[in-house]
mmCIF file of C-alpha atoms in Angstrom:
data_model
loop_
_atom_site.group_PDB
_atom_site.id
_atom_site.type_symbol
_atom_site.label_atom_id
_atom_site.label_comp_id
_atom_site.label_asym_id
_atom_site.label_seq_id
_atom_site.Cartn_x
_atom_site.Cartn_y
_atom_site.Cartn_z
ATOM 1 C CA GLY D 181 0.076 8.238 11.643
ATOM 2 C CA LEU D 182 -3.250 8.255 13.197
ATOM 3 C CA GLY D 183 -1.845 6.405 16.169
ATOM 4 C CA ARG D 184 -4.361 3.642 16.363
ATOM 5 C CA GLY D 185 -2.501 0.569 15.304
ATOM 6 C CA GLU D 186 -4.776 -0.098 12.379
ATOM 7 C CA VAL D 187 -3.515 -0.221 8.821
ATOM 8 C CA CYS D 188 0.206 1.348 8.063
ATOM 9 C CA GLY D 189 -0.883 4.376 6.742
ATOM 10 C CA ALA D 190 2.497 4.267 4.223
ATOM 11 C CA PHE D 191 0.031 1.274 2.667
ATOM 12 C CA THR D 192 -3.187 2.874 2.597
ATOM 13 C CA GLY D 193 -1.316 5.733 0.951
ATOM 14 C CA ALA D 194 0.557 4.099 -1.762
ATOM 15 C CA VAL D 195 -3.627 2.222 -1.875
ATOM 16 C CA MET D 196 -4.709 6.033 -2.639
ATOM 17 C CA ALA D 197 -2.084 6.737 -4.881
ATOM 18 C CA LEU D 198 -3.306 4.006 -7.038
ATOM 19 C CA GLY D 199 -6.847 5.086 -6.543
ATOM 20 C CA ALA D 200 -5.772 8.219 -7.459
ATOM 21 C CA ALA D 201 -4.853 7.557 -10.854
ATOM 22 C CA LEU D 202 -6.381 4.911 -11.470
ATOM 23 C CA GLY D 203 -10.104 5.015 -9.797
ATOM 24 C CA ARG D 204 -13.527 5.138 -10.938
ATOM 25 C CA VAL D 205 -14.571 8.805 -12.412
ATOM 26 C CA SER D 206 -17.966 7.320 -12.462
ATOM 27 C CA ALA D 207 -20.415 4.884 -11.542
ATOM 28 C CA GLN D 208 -20.154 3.294 -14.688
ATOM 29 C CA THR D 209 -16.101 3.244 -14.805
ATOM 30 C CA ASP D 210 -14.950 -0.545 -14.248
ATOM 31 C CA ALA D 211 -12.776 -0.634 -11.305
ATOM 32 C CA ALA D 212 -11.686 -3.798 -11.575
ATOM 33 C CA PRO D 213 -8.032 -2.984 -12.573
ATOM 34 C CA PHE D 214 -7.566 -0.661 -9.612
ATOM 35 C CA LYS D 215 -8.990 -4.014 -7.235
ATOM 36 C CA GLU D 216 -6.962 -5.898 -8.982
ATOM 37 C CA LEU D 217 -3.671 -4.081 -8.445
ATOM 38 C CA ARG D 218 -4.802 -2.753 -4.602
ATOM 39 C CA THR D 219 -4.751 -6.482 -3.930
ATOM 40 C CA ARG D 220 -1.695 -7.514 -5.980
ATOM 41 C CA MET D 221 0.304 -4.180 -3.546
ATOM 42 C CA LEU D 222 -1.586 -5.433 -0.670
ATOM 43 C CA ASP D 223 -0.852 -9.107 -0.535
ATOM 44 C CA HIS D 224 2.617 -8.482 -1.302
ATOM 45 C CA LEU D 225 3.071 -5.849 0.856
ATOM 46 C CA ASP D 226 1.805 -8.862 4.004
ATOM 47 C CA ALA D 227 3.834 -11.320 2.832
ATOM 48 C CA ARG D 228 7.271 -8.542 2.655
ATOM 49 C CA HIS D 229 6.929 -7.265 6.336
ATOM 50 C CA GLY D 230 4.416 -10.110 7.830
ATOM 51 C CA SER D 231 1.312 -7.844 8.160
ATOM 52 C CA LEU D 232 -0.490 -4.904 6.920
ATOM 53 C CA ARG D 233 -1.188 -3.209 10.932
ATOM 54 C CA CYS D 234 0.939 -0.382 12.041
ATOM 55 C CA ASP D 235 0.914 -2.401 16.173
ATOM 56 C CA LYS D 236 2.353 -5.170 14.107
ATOM 57 C CA LEU D 237 4.843 -3.538 12.183
ATOM 58 C CA LYS D 238 6.534 -0.851 14.126
ATOM 59 C CA PRO D 239 8.540 -2.483 17.367
ATOM 60 C CA GLU D 240 7.941 -0.844 21.255
ATOM 61 C CA ASP D 241 9.926 1.324 21.259
ATOM 62 C CA ASP D 242 8.267 3.288 17.991
ATOM 63 C CA ASP D 243 11.294 3.771 15.975
ATOM 64 C CA ARG D 244 9.899 6.079 13.602
ATOM 65 C CA GLN D 245 13.234 4.835 11.030
ATOM 66 C CA VAL D 246 11.158 1.704 10.267
ATOM 67 C CA CYS D 247 8.223 3.460 9.697
ATOM 68 C CA SER D 248 10.413 5.521 6.334
ATOM 69 C CA ARG D 249 11.091 1.858 5.732
ATOM 70 C CA TYR D 250 7.872 1.056 5.209
ATOM 71 C CA VAL D 251 6.687 4.613 3.527
ATOM 72 C CA GLU D 252 10.087 3.833 1.002
ATOM 73 C CA ASP D 253 8.766 0.374 -0.020
ATOM 74 C CA ALA D 254 5.535 1.032 -0.678
ATOM 75 C CA ALA D 255 6.108 4.406 -2.303
ATOM 76 C CA ASN D 256 8.066 2.152 -4.914
ATOM 77 C CA LEU D 257 5.793 -0.515 -5.461
ATOM 78 C CA ALA D 258 3.035 2.195 -6.319
ATOM 79 C CA ALA D 259 5.285 3.978 -9.162
ATOM 80 C CA VAL D 260 6.188 0.182 -10.741
ATOM 81 C CA MET D 261 2.776 -0.750 -10.295
ATOM 82 C CA LEU D 262 1.931 2.703 -12.021
ATOM 83 C CA THR D 263 4.393 2.470 -14.678
ATOM 84 C CA LYS D 264 3.583 -1.844 -15.483
ATOM 85 C CA TYR D 265 -0.130 -0.813 -16.183
ATOM 86 C CA SER D 266 0.306 2.231 -17.910
ATOM 87 C CA ASP D 267 2.067 0.428 -20.170
ATOM 88 C CA LYS D 268 -1.134 -1.362 -20.991
#
């Protein structure tokens, strides 16, 4: 991570993956599909983990094992969302 305590890097990476797959390629491209999935993803992660902020998610001892769970969860959620979206 960036070590700033802001939004978890795993969650940011998952949003970036959605953006790479579904983001706009021009100013005329509709961004609504990406924005809808981004909002649903972040709402789900926030509800599941209690926060999106790294400084709230990590224990005081900076246990990196915790981080690997967030990476796995965010990556799995992004994959599921991309699969569902591509079926439409």
